[in-house]
C-alpha positions as a Python dict, from the first residue, in 0.01 Angstrom:
ca = {
    (1, 'S'): (0, 0, 0),
    (2, 'S'): (-272, -261, -41),
    (3, 'L'): (-286, -311, 329),
    (4, 'V'): (-401, 40, 394),
    (5, 'R'): (-710, 196, 269),
    (6, 'Q'): (-613, 562, 351),
    (7, 'R'): (-444, 850, 182),
    (8, 'H'): (-81, 918, 267),
    (9, 'P'): (43, 1268, 248),
    (10, 'S'): (299, 1312, -44),
    (11, 'A'): (665, 1369, 5),
    (12, 'T'): (605, 1735, -78),
    (13, 'D'): (421, 1769, 242),
    (14, 'N'): (756, 1716, 427),
    (15, 'P'): (613, 1486, 691),
    (16, 'P'): (824, 1451, 990),
    (17, 'W'): (729, 1096, 1047),
    (18, 'A'): (999, 917, 876),
    (19, 'K'): (1263, 1129, 1031),
    (20, 'E'): (1117, 1147, 1371),
    (21, 'L'): (958, 801, 1441),
    (22, 'K'): (1280, 660, 1593),
    (23, 'K'): (1292, 944, 1841),
    (24, 'F'): (958, 826, 1991),
    (25, 'S'): (1016, 450, 1939),
    (26, 'Q'): (1050, 186, 2213),
    (27, 'K'): (1212, -159, 2156),
    (28, 'L'): (949, -381, 2010),
    (29, 'D'): (855, -698, 2194),
    (30, 'A'): (632, -820, 1926),
    (31, 'N'): (417, -1087, 2098),
    (32, 'A'): (382, -894, 2436),
    (33, 'L'): (295, -557, 2265),
    (34, 'L'): (96, -655, 1962),
    (35, 'C'): (-99, -970, 2040),
    (36, 'N'): (-418, -1001, 2229),
    (37, 'K'): (-518, -647, 2129),
    (38, 'T'): (-742, -492, 1860),
    (39, 'W'): (-558, -227, 1684),
    (40, 'E'): (-771, 36, 1487),
    (41, 'V'): (-622, 237, 1194),
    (42, 'L'): (-631, 605, 1223),
    (43, 'N'): (-727, 745, 863),
    (44, 'D'): (-884, 1034, 690),
    (45, 'E'): (-1148, 837, 502),
    (46, 'G'): (-1372, 733, 785),
    (47, 'D'): (-1331, 365, 720),
    (48, 'K'): (-1298, 138, 1020),
    (49, 'Q'): (-989, -76, 967),
    (50, 'V'): (-875, -319, 1230),
    (51, 'F'): (-552, -521, 1267),
    (52, 'I'): (-552, -830, 1513),
    (53, 'F'): (-210, -982, 1547),
    (54, 'E'): (-206, -1341, 1686),
    (55, 'S'): (84, -1510, 1845),
    (56, 'N'): (86, -1796, 1594),
    (57, 'G'): (168, -1555, 1309),
    (58, 'R'): (-190, -1515, 1183),
    (59, 'L'): (-305, -1162, 1106),
    (60, 'I'): (-678, -1061, 1076),
    (61, 'I'): (-732, -734, 886),
    (62, 'S'): (-1092, -611, 896),
    (63, 'T'): (-1206, -314, 679),
    (64, 'N'): (-1559, -212, 752),
    (65, 'G'): (-1634, -580, 853),
    (66, 'D'): (-1457, -732, 545),
    (67, 'V'): (-1195, -970, 675),
    (68, 'T'): (-877, -1052, 506),
    (69, 'N'): (-671, -1340, 662),
    (70, 'S'): (-301, -1271, 646),
    (71, 'T'): (32, -1367, 813),
    (72, 'W'): (286, -1153, 1005),
    (73, 'Q'): (634, -1222, 1124),
    (74, 'F'): (875, -1012, 1343),
    (75, 'I'): (1228, -995, 1208),
    (76, 'T'): (1476, -926, 1494),
    (77, 'A'): (1770, -884, 1258),
    (78, 'N'): (1647, -547, 1148),
    (79, 'N'): (1351, -481, 1386),
    (80, 'S'): (1091, -508, 1113),
    (81, 'I'): (751, -671, 1054),
    (82, 'I'): (681, -877, 744),
    (83, 'I'): (321, -880, 657),
    (84, 'T'): (179, -1096, 366),
    (85, 'A'): (-174, -1015, 255),
    (86, 'L'): (-354, -1063, -69),
    (87, 'G'): (-65, -1219, -228),
    (88, 'Q'): (166, -919, -146),
    (89, 'T'): (445, -916, 112),
    (90, 'T'): (544, -596, 270),
    (91, 'M'): (823, -495, 512),
    (92, 'L'): (725, -247, 778),
    (93, 'R'): (935, -64, 1043),
    (94, 'P'): (741, -63, 1373),
    (95, 'A'): (755, 200, 1644),
    (96, 'F'): (555, 277, 1956),
    (97, 'I'): (479, 629, 2036),
    (98, 'D'): (393, 763, 2383),
    (99, 'G'): (286, 403, 2483),
    (100, 'V'): (-46, 471, 2296),
    (101, 'L'): (6, 474, 1932),
    (102, 'F'): (165, 210, 1708),
    (103, 'A'): (317, 309, 1386),
    (104, 'M'): (436, 108, 1094),
    (105, 'Q'): (649, 269, 828),
    (106, 'K'): (678, 98, 489),
    (107, 'D'): (1055, 16, 450),
    (108, 'G'): (1217, 260, 210),
    (109, 'T'): (930, 508, 194),
    (110, 'E'): (779, 788, 385),
    (111, 'E'): (438, 610, 404),
    (112, 'C'): (322, 538, 767),
    (113, 'L'): (31, 340, 901),
    (114, 'F'): (-90, 464, 1246),
    (115, 'L'): (-286, 238, 1476),
    (116, 'I'): (-424, 263, 1827),
    (117, 'D'): (-538, -1, 2074),
    (118, 'E'): (-915, 28, 2088),
    (119, 'Q'): (-897, 4, 2466),
    (120, 'N'): (-680, 328, 2468),
    (121, 'K'): (-871, 509, 2196),
    (122, 'S'): (-1044, 753, 2432),
    (123, 'I'): (-713, 888, 2559),
    (124, 'C'): (-573, 959, 2213),
    (125, 'P'): (-685, 1319, 2105),
    (126, 'N'): (-558, 1247, 1734),
    (127, 'R'): (-824, 1110, 1504),
    (128, 'T'): (-704, 1188, 1161),
    (129, 'L'): (-378, 1188, 968),
    (130, 'A'): (-392, 1562, 961),
    (131, 'E'): (-412, 1587, 1335),
    (132, 'L'): (-130, 1324, 1355),
    (133, 'K'): (81, 1521, 1126),
    (134, 'L'): (42, 1828, 1347),
    (135, 'Y'): (103, 1619, 1658),
    (136, 'F'): (423, 1481, 1510),
    (137, 'Y'): (537, 1830, 1400),
    (138, 'Q'): (481, 1954, 1757),
    (139, 'E'): (649, 1654, 1911),
    (140, 'A'): (944, 1666, 1676),
    (141, 'K'): (988, 2032, 1757),
    (142, 'K'): (990, 1961, 2129),
    (143, 'V'): (1244, 1680, 2072),
    (144, 'L'): (1469, 1920, 1869),
    (145, 'E'): (1435, 2191, 2132),
    (146, 'A'): (1522, 1942, 2411),
    (147, 'E'): (1821, 1820, 2218),
    (148, 'E'): (1933, 2175, 2157),
    (149, 'K'): (1898, 2253, 2520),
    (150, 'Q'): (2094, 1936, 2610),
    (151, 'R'): (2370, 2040, 2366),
    (152, 'E'): (2386, 2393, 2509),
    (153, 'K'): (2399, 2244, 2858),
    (154, 'E'): (2686, 2010, 2758),
    (155, 'Q'): (2867, 2288, 2587),
    (156, 'R'): (2836, 2509, 2894),
    (157, 'E'): (2962, 2219, 3107),
    (158, 'Q'): (3254, 2160, 2870),
    (159, 'E'): (3350, 2537, 2875),
    (160, 'R'): (3319, 2542, 3251),
    (161, 'Q'): (3545, 2235, 3279),
    (162, 'Q'): (3789, 2404, 3025),
    (163, 'R'): (3799, 2724, 3237),
    (164, 'E'): (3872, 2519, 3540),
    (165, 'R'): (4146, 2337, 3370),
    (166, 'E'): (4298, 2657, 3244),
    (167, 'Q'): (4264, 2816, 3587),
    (168, 'Q'): (4431, 2514, 3743),
    (169, 'Q'): (4712, 2534, 3488),
    (170, 'R'): (4767, 2891, 3556),
    (171, 'E'): (4775, 2829, 3935),
    (172, 'Q'): (5032, 2554, 3889),
    (173, 'E'): (5242, 2785, 3679),
    (174, 'R'): (5211, 3041, 3931),
    (175, 'L'): (5314, 2812, 4217),
    (176, 'K'): (5617, 2703, 4010),
    (177, 'R'): (5729, 3062, 3978),
    (178, 'I'): (5708, 3138, 4348),
    (179, 'P'): (6031, 2961, 4451),
    (180, 'V'): (6220, 3138, 4173),
    (181, 'E'): (6086, 3470, 4237),
    (182, 'H'): (6128, 3461, 4616),
    (183, 'R'): (6448, 3266, 4622),
    (184, 'D'): (6615, 3526, 4862),
    (185, 'E'): (6329, 3500, 5102),
    (186, 'I'): (6349, 3118, 5107),
    (187, 'D'): (6717, 3131, 5169),
    (188, 'A'): (6662, 3386, 5455),
    (189, 'L'): (6400, 3162, 5606),
    (190, 'A'): (6617, 2856, 5577),
    (191, 'K'): (6896, 3038, 5764),
    (192, 'R'): (6650, 3132, 6034),
    (193, 'K'): (6544, 2766, 6067),
    (194, 'K'): (6910, 2669, 6095),
    (195, 'K'): (6967, 2911, 6385),
    (196, 'R'): (6661, 2790, 6554),
    (197, 'A'): (6788, 2442, 6523),
    (198, 'L'): (7117, 2544, 6681),
    (199, 'I'): (6930, 2715, 6968),
    (200, 'Y'): (6720, 2404, 7026),
    (201, 'I'): (7040, 2194, 7027),
    (202, 'A'): (7201, 2431, 7276),
    (203, 'I'): (6907, 2432, 7511),
    (204, 'S'): (6850, 2063, 7497),
    (205, 'T'): (7229, 1995, 7549),
    (206, 'A'): (7224, 2229, 7855),
    (207, 'V'): (6916, 2048, 7993),
    (208, 'L'): (7088, 1723, 7929),
    (209, 'I'): (7404, 1830, 8124),
    (210, 'I'): (7197, 1983, 8403),
    (211, 'S'): (6985, 1668, 8431),
    (212, 'V'): (7285, 1438, 8452),
    (213, 'V'): (7461, 1653, 8715),
    (214, 'L'): (7137, 1661, 8929),
    (215, 'A'): (7085, 1284, 8888),
    (216, 'V'): (7430, 1239, 9021),
    (217, 'V'): (7358, 1474, 9317),
    (218, 'F'): (7020, 1317, 9400),
    (219, 'K'): (7126, 955, 9323),
    (220, 'D'): (6991, 838, 9646),
    (221, 'N'): (6634, 959, 9559),
    (222, 'E'): (6503, 715, 9321),
    (223, 'T'): (6208, 922, 9214),
    (224, 'I'): (6412, 1223, 9142),
    (225, 'L'): (6670, 1007, 8967),
    (226, 'W'): (6405, 860, 8727),
    (227, 'T'): (6265, 1212, 8657),
    (228, 'F'): (6601, 1335, 8552),
    (229, 'F'): (6672, 1029, 8356),
    (230, 'L'): (6343, 1085, 8146),
    (231, 'V'): (6434, 1452, 8105),
    (232, 'S'): (6780, 1349, 7977),
    (233, 'L'): (6622, 1101, 7739),
    (234, 'C'): (6394, 1374, 7595),
    (235, 'A'): (6683, 1617, 7567),
    (236, 'I'): (6892, 1352, 7374),
    (237, 'C'): (6598, 1287, 7128),
    (238, 'I'): (6563, 1661, 7067),
    (239, 'D'): (6940, 1686, 7006),
    (240, 'L'): (6933, 1401, 6758),
    (241, 'V'): (6636, 1540, 6565),
    (242, 'M'): (6776, 1899, 6547),
    (243, 'M'): (7120, 1776, 6451),
    (244, 'G'): (6976, 1570, 6173),
    (245, 'R'): (6782, 1876, 6046),
    (246, 'L'): (7091, 2093, 6089),
    (247, 'F'): (7313, 1849, 5878),
    (248, 'S'): (7039, 1813, 5613),
    (249, 'S'): (7049, 2148, 5445),
    (250, 'T'): (6819, 2014, 5174),
    (251, 'E'): (6536, 1940, 5424),
    (252, 'L'): (6565, 2291, 5577),
    (253, 'K'): (6539, 2454, 5226),
    (254, 'E'): (6243, 2226, 5141),
    (255, 'D'): (6059, 2326, 5455),
    (256, 'A'): (6143, 2694, 5386),
    (257, 'E'): (6025, 2666, 5023),
    (258, 'F'): (5700, 2495, 5132),
    (259, 'E'): (5625, 2769, 5378),
    (260, 'I'): (5695, 3037, 5131),
    (261, 'I'): (5466, 2877, 4874),
    (262, 'E'): (5189, 2841, 5116),
    (263, 'K'): (5228, 3207, 5208),
    (264, 'Y'): (5197, 3332, 4860),
    (265, 'R'): (4943, 3069, 4742),
    (266, 'K'): (4678, 3252, 4957),
    (267, 'Q'): (4756, 3589, 4810),
}
């Protein structure tokens, strides 16, 4: 490129820049990130080349003190920068790396221009393209390793969830088999519940009769009368509940089935 007086490694060097730049990129806010700064180009030739972007679209390119007045424009449609210099217009793909380096990749090629804000130059250990190539290779390797670890983590999580679903499905199938495998036990328990209901009815009925008789005997004692009245009322409620359960064989069987399922669920 006529914009850059530096050597670019050839495609045979397999530079990871073109493939990995997007992994390190941040969304470009052109005016905020580029303007009011002096961007120095990193190269292998020892030339000092400086880019100064101005908010009005003017671009100053200084190469060893020789200034070229150019223009720049940020295209939001495809996140690119159009630079016109020396009668030539070039489309570049911008990317910020680690908040320190600014890279511009020539659209459709593997040629990249790397710049650094002069104020941050001291914190950037990379001075040449060779060092940058090594840096990108190492960073790309880190990214790939991190992505691989993330994929493995997601795969382990998916396998864990699959195991849990399979275990839940097996448990549901096991619970469905319990009523079939223990039908005799369920029927026996339902019969016992029916007998208990009859016993409760008999007891509550006896209590009701006794309470009525005693209430008649002690009708002159208001306190005793009210006491037996409340006892009779409780006995009537128990009778109604037990009789309802007794005449609802389905409810007794459902209760028996639930108890048997809970019994074998814990085994």
